[in-house]
Coordinates of C-alpha atoms and ligand atoms in Angstrom, one line a residue:
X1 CA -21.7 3.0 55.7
X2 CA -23.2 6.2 54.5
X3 CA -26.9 6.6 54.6
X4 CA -28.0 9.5 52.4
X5 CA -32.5 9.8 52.8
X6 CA -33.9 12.0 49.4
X7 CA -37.5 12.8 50.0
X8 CA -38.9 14.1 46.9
X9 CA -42.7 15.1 45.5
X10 CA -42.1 13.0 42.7
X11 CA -40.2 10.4 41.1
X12 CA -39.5 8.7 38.0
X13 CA -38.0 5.1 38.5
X14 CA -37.4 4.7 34.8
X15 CA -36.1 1.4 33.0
X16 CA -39.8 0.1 32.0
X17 CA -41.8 2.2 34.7
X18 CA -41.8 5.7 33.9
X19 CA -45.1 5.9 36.2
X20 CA -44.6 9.0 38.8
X21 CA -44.3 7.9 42.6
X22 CA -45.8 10.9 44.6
X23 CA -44.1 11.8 48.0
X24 CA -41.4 9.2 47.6
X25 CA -38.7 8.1 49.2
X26 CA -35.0 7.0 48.0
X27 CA -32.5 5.6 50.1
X28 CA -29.0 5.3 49.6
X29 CA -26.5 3.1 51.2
X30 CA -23.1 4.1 50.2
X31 CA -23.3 4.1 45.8
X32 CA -26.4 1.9 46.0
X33 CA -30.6 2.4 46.1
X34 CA -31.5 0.1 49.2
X35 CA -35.3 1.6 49.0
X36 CA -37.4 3.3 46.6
X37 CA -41.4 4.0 47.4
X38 CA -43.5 5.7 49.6
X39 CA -41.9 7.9 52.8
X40 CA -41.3 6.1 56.3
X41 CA -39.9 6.8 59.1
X42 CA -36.5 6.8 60.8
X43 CA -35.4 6.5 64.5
X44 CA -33.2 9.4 64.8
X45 CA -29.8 8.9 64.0
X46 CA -29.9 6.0 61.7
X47 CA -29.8 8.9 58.5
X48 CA -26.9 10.5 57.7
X49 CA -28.1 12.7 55.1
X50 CA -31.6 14.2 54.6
X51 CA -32.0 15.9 51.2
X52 CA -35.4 17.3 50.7
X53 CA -37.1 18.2 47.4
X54 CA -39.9 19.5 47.7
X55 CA -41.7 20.2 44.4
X56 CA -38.7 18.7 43.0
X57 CA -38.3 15.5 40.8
X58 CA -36.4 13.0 41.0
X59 CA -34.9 11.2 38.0
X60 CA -32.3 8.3 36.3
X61 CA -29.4 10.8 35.4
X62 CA -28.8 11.1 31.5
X63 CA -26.1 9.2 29.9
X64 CA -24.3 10.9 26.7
X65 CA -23.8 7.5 24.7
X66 CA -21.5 9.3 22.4
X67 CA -19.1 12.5 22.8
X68 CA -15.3 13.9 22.8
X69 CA -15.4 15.7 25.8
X70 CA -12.4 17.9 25.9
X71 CA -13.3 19.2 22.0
X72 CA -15.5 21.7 24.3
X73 CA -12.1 24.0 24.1
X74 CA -12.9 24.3 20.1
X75 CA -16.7 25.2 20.6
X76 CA -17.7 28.5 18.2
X77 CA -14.2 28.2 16.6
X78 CA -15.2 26.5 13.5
X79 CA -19.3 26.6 12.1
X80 CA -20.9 26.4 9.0
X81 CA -18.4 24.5 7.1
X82 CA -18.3 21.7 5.2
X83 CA -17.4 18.4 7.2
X84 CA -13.9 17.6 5.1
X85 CA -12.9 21.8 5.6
X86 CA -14.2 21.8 8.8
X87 CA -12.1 19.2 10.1
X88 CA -8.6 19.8 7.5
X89 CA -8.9 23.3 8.0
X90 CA -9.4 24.1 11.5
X91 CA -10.5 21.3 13.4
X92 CA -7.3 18.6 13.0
X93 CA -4.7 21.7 13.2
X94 CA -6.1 23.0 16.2
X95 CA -5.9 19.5 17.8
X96 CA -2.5 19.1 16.7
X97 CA -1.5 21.7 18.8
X98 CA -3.4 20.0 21.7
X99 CA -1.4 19.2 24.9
X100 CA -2.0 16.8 27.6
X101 CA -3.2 19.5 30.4
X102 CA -5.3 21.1 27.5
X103 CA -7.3 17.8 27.5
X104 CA -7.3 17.5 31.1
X105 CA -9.2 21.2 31.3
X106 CA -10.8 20.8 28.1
X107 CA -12.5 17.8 29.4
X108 CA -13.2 19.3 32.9
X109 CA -14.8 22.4 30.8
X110 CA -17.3 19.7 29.0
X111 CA -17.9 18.1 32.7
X112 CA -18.8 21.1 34.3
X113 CA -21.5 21.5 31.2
X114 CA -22.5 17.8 31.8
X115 CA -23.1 18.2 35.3
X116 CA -25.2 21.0 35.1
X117 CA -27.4 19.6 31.9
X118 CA -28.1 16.3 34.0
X119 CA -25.5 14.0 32.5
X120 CA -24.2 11.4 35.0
X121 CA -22.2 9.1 32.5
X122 CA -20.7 9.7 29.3
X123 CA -19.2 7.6 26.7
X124 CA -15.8 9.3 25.6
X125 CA -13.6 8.9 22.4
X126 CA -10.2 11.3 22.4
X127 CA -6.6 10.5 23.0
X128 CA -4.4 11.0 26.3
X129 CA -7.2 9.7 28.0
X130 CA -5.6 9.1 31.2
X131 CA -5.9 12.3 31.5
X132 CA -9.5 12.2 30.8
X133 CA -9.8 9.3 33.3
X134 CA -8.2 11.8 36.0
X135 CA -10.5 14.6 35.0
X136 CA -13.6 12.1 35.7
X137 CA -12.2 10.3 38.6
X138 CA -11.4 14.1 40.5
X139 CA -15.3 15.3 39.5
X140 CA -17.1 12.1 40.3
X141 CA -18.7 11.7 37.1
X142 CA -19.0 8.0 35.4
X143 CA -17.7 7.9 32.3
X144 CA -16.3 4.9 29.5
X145 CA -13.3 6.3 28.1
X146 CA -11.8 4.8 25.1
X147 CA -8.6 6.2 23.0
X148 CA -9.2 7.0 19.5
X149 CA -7.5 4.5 17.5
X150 CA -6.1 5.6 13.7
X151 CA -4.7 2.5 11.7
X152 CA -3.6 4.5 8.2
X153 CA 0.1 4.8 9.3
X154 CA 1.4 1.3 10.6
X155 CA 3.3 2.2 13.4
X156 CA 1.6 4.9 14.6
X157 CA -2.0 2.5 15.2
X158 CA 0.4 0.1 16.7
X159 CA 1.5 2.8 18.8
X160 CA -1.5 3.6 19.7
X161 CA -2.9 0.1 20.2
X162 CA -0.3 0.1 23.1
X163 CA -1.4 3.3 25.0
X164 CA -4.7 1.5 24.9
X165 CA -3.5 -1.5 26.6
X166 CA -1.6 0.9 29.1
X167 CA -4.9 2.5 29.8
X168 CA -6.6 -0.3 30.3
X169 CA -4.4 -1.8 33.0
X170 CA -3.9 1.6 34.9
X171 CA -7.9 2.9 34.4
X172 CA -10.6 0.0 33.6
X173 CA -12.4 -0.2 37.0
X174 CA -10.8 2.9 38.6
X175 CA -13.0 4.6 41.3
X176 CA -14.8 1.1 42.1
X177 CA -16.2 1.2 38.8
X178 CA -16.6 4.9 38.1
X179 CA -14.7 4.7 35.3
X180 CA -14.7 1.6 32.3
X181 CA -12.1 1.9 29.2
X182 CA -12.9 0.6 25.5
X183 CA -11.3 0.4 22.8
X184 CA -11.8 3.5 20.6
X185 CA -11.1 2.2 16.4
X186 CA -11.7 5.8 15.3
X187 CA -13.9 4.9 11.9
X188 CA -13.8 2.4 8.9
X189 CA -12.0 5.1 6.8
X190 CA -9.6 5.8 9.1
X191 CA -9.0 1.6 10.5
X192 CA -8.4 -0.3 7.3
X193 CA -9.5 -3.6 7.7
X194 CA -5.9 -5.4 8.4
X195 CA -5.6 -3.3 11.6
X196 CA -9.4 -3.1 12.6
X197 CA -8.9 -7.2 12.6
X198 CA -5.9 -6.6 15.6
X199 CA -8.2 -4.2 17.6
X200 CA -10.6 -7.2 17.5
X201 CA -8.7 -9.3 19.1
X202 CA -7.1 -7.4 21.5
X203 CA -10.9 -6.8 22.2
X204 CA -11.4 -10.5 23.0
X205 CA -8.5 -10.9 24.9
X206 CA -9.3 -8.4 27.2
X207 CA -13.1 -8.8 26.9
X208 CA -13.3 -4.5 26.4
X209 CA -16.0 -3.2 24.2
X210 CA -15.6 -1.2 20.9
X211 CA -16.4 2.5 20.4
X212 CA -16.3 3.1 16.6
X213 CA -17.9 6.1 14.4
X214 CA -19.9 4.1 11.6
X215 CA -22.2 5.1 8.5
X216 CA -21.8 8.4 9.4
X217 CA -22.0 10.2 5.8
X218 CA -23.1 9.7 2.7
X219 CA -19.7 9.8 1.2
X220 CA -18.2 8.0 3.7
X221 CA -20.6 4.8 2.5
X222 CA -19.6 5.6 -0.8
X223 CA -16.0 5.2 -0.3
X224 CA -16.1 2.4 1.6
X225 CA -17.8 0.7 -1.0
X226 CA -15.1 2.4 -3.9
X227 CA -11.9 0.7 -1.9
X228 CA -13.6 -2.0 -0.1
X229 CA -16.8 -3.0 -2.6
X230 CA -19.1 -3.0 0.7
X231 CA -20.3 -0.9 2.6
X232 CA -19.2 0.3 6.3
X233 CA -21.8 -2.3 8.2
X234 CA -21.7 -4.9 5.6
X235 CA -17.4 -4.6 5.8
X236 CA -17.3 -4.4 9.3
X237 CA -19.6 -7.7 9.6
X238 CA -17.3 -9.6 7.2
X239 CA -14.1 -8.9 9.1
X240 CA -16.1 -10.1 13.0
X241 CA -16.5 -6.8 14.3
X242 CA -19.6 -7.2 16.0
X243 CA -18.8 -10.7 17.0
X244 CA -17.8 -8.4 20.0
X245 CA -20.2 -6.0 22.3
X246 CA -20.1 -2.4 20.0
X247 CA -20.7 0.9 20.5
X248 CA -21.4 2.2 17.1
X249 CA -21.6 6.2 16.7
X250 CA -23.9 7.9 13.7
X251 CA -25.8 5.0 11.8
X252 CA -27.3 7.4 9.4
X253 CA -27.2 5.8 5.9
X254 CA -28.3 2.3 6.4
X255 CA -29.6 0.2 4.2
X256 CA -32.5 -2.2 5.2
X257 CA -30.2 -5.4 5.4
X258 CA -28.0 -2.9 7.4
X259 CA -30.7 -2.4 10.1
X260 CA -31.2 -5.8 9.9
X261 CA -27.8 -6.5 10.7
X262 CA -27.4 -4.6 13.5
X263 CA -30.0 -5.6 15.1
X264 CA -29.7 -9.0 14.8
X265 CA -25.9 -8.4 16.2
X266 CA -26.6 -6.6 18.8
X267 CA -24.8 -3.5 17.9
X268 CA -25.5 -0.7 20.6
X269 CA -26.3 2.7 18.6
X270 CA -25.9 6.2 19.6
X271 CA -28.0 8.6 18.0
X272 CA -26.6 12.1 17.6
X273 CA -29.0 14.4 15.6
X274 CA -27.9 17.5 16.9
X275 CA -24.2 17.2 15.1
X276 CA -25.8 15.0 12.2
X277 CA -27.8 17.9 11.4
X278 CA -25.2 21.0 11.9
X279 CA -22.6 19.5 9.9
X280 CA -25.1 18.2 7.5
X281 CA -24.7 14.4 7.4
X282 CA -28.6 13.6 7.4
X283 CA -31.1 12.3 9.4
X284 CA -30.7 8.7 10.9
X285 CA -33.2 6.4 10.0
X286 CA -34.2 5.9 13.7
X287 CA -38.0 5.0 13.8
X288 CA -37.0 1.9 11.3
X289 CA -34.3 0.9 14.1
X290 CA -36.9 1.3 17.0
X291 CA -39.1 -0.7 14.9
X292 CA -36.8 -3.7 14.1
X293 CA -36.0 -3.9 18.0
X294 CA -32.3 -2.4 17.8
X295 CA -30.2 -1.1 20.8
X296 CA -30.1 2.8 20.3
X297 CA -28.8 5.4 23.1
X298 CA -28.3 9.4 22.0
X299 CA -25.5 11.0 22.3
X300 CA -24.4 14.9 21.8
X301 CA -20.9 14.2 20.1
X302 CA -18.4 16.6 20.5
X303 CA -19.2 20.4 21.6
X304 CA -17.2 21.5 18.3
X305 CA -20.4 20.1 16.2
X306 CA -23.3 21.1 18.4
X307 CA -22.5 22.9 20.3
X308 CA -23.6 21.7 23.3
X309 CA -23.8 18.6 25.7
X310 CA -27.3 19.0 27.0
X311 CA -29.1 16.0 26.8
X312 CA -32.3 17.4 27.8
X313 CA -31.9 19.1 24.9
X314 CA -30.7 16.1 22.5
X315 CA -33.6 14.0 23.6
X316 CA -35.7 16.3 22.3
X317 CA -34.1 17.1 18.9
X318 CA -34.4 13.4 18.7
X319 CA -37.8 13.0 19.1
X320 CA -39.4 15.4 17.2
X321 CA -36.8 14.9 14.4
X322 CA -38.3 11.5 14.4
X323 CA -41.6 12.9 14.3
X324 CA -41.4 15.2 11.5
X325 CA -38.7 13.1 9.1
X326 CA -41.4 10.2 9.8
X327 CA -44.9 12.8 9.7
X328 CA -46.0 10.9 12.4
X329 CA -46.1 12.2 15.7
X330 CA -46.7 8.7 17.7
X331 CA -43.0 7.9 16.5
X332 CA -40.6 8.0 19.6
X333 CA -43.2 9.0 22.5
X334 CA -41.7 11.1 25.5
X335 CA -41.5 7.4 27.6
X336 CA -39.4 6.1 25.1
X337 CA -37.3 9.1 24.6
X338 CA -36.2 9.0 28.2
X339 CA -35.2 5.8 28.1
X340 CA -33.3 6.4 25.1
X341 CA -31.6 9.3 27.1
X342 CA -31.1 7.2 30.3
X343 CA -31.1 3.2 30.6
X344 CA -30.4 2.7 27.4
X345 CA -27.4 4.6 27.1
X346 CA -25.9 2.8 30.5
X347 CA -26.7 -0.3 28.6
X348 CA -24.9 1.1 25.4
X349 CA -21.9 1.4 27.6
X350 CA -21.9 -2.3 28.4
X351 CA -21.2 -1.5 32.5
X352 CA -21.1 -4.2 34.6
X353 CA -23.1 -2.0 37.6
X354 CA -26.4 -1.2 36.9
X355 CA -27.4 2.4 36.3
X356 CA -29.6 4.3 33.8
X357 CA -32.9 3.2 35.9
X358 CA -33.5 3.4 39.8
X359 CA -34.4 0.4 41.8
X360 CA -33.1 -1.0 44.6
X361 CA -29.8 -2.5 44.0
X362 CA -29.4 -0.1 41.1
X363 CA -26.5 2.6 41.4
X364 CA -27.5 6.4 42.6
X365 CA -27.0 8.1 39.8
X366 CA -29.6 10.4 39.4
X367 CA -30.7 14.2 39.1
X368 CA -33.5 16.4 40.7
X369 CA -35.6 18.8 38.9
X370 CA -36.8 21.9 39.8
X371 CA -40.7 21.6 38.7
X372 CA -42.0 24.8 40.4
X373 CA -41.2 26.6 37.2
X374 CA -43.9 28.0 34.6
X375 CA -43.1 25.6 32.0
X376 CA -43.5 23.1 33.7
X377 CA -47.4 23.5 35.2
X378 CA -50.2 22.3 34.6
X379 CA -48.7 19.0 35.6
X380 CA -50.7 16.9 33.2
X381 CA -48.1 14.6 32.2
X382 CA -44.5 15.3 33.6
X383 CA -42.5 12.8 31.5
X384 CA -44.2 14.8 28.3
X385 CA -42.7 18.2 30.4
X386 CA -39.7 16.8 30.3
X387 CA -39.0 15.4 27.2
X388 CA -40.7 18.3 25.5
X389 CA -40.6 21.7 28.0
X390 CA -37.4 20.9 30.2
X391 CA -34.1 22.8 30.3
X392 CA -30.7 22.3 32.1
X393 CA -31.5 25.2 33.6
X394 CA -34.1 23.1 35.9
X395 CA -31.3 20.4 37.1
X396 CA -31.1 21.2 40.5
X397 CA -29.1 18.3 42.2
X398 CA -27.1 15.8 40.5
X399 CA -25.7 12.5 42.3
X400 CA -23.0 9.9 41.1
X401 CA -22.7 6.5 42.7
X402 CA -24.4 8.3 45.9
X403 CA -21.6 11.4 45.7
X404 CA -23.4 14.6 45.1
X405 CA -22.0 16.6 42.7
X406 CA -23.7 19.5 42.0
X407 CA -26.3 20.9 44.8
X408 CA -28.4 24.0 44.5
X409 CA -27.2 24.5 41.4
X410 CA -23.6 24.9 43.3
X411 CA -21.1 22.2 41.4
X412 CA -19.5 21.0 45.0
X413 CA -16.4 18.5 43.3
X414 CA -14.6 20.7 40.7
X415 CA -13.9 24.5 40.7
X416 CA -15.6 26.1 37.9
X417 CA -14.6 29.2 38.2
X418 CA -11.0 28.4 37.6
X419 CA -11.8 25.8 35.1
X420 CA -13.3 28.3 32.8
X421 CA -10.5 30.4 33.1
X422 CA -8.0 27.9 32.4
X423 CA -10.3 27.0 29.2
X424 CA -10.4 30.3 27.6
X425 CA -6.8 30.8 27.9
X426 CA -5.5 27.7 26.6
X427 CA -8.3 27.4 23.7
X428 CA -7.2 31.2 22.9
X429 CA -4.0 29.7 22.4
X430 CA -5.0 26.8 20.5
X431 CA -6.8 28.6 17.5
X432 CA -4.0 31.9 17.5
Ligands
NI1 NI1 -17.9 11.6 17.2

């Protein structure tokens, strides 16, 4: 058994207790916390591993609830355009022309990004996601991976129903748990009902989770109530969607019987204001879904309508967009914004381990901070520095189920130098 000792200035347990524990102590037995409080001492040899951080901090590692890691190979190649354009113009064509080692590098581009921003787990919706599954399992990082599902042609979602099953019996529990598959039913508009119903199932059989975008825009409510005479919530309810565990992406234009509903089922929500805002889908109504008790993780979605995965970054955007569509700045405190950003999304991903929070027991995933940095002193409050003054740039050490991954700024699993050269070639190829 590995023993791996961090000794750290300060600490942040998370979960409910987001009180700082000074000169603490965190030990690690393999991929699990076996100690967390004040530092003691060790008869020599017992320690594997010392890693010291001094005026460091010590933190839950940030879980994207929501993203499609490998479109990172399509960031800056479309902006500014309408969402239907956007995607019928530039964004589906490109990924036509997508191969299977383009989303193996694509995806090892958006890890490398992860990694550095703090992310530990991610929540992924794309297709060939074995390969995916191979670019987490190689870089350590925990991820839920689910294919994106498209039901419009017949034999194509049937098709695609059976990768799904495939990845499930070749990936869900790979890496002792590092990596969890869901079932990915792209969207209401793109599912109709008849084949969302067979994803359902399957679901049950195989006791998976659903990853599904939902409510995103305005016109997509409005359509679904044109064919359908409901809207996406209200339709999805009727046909026993949430009768499983859901991951629902977006939740912007809710009604109040919608939050209700969601709430009341459970549904586990990821927030993504950054893209909501760039491509101009609205605000999500997330203060009213605090309020009512719902289940809401943040996610960046994909690097194509960002443009970036940083998490530090979205947790911010998240609060003070809650603060200023609300006028109330006591909406979505820096506390609860870190939970949002951390235990909450590992709950969003329905794992059977736990992460998101450290305790003993708990899995090591976590990050240090650098804190000896201007923005960061005085150190009145440091969960307010993070929430509101933090950058990836401070993310100094990050560690996966007690793997490091990136030290000293260093990433130590994956070489980045060649990933970002296999990236720029193959997405210059892509958009030619
Ligand atoms: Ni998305």
């Amino acid at each position: 058994m590995t023993k791996i000792l961090i000794r750290s200035d300060y600490l942040l347990p998370g979960g409910d207790n987001w009180n700082i524990i000074r000169n603490a102590e965190l030990l690690i037995e393999d991929t699990v916390v076996s100690y967390i409080g004040a530092q003691r001492n060790y008869p020599v040899g017992v320690i594997d591993r010392i890693i010291e951080g001094k005026n460091k901090l010590v933190m839950p590692g940030l879980v994207n609830a929501h993203t499609h890691a490998a479109m990172a190979l399509l960031r800056g190649y479309a902006d500014d355009m309408p969402l239907m354009d956007w995607l019928e113009q530039k964004i589906w064509p490109a990924e036509a022309r997508l191969t299977k080692e383009d989303i193996y590098w694509g995806t090892l581009l958006a890890i490398c990004e992860m990694i550095r921003g703090g992310t530990t787990c991610f929540a992924d919706m794309y297709f060939h996601m074995e390969e995916v599954a191979r670019a987490c399992l190689e870089s350590g990082i925990r991820a839920s991976l689910a294919q994106g599902l498209i039901g419009l042609d017949a034999s194509q979602g049937a098709a695609r129903l059976e990768d799904s099953k495939i990845l499930v019996s070749d990936w869900h529990g790979a890496g002792e748990g590092l990596i969890t598959i869901m079932l990915g039913p792209h969207a209401p508009y793109t599912c109709p009902p008849q084949y969302l119903e067979k994803v359902i199932s399957i679901a049950a059989e195989l006791s998976l989770p659903m990853h599904i975008h939902l409510a995103e825009t305005r016109g997509e409510v409005q359509d679904c109530l044109d064919k359908w005479g409901k809207r996406p919530i209200a339709l999805m309810d009727s046909i026993g969607l949430f009768k499983q565990q859901v991951l629902a992406a977006h939740c912007v234009h809710l009604s109040e019987d919608e939050i209700l509903t969601l709430t009341q089922r459970q549904v586990a929500i990821a927030h993504n204001p950054g893209s909501n805002l760039k491509l101009g889908s609205g605000i999500a109504p997330l203060a009213e879904l605090l309020e009512r008790g719902a289940m809401v993780s943040i996610g960046t979605d994909g690097a194509a309508s960002n443009n970036n995965l940083d998490m530090l970054e979205e947790m911010r955007l998240a609060s003070l967009l809650a603060k200023g569509s609300c006028e109330d700045p006591t909406v979505l405190p820096a506390r609860k914004a870190l939970k949002l950003a951390t235990v909450n999304g590992a709950r969003s991903l329905f794992l059977k381990e736990e992460t998101g929070l450290l305790r003993e027991g708990s899995q090591a995933d976590l990050i240090m901070l650098d804190m000896d940095k201007p923005h960061f002193h005085p150190y009145h409050d440091l969960c307010a520095q993070i929430v509101y003054a933090a950058s990836s740039a401070d993310v100094e050490m990050v560690m996966v189920k007690g793997r490091v991954l990136m030290e000293g700024k260093k990433l130590v699993t994956v070489d980045e130098e060649k990933i970002l050269h296999e990236a720029n070639e193959r997405a210059v190829r892509l958009t030619r």
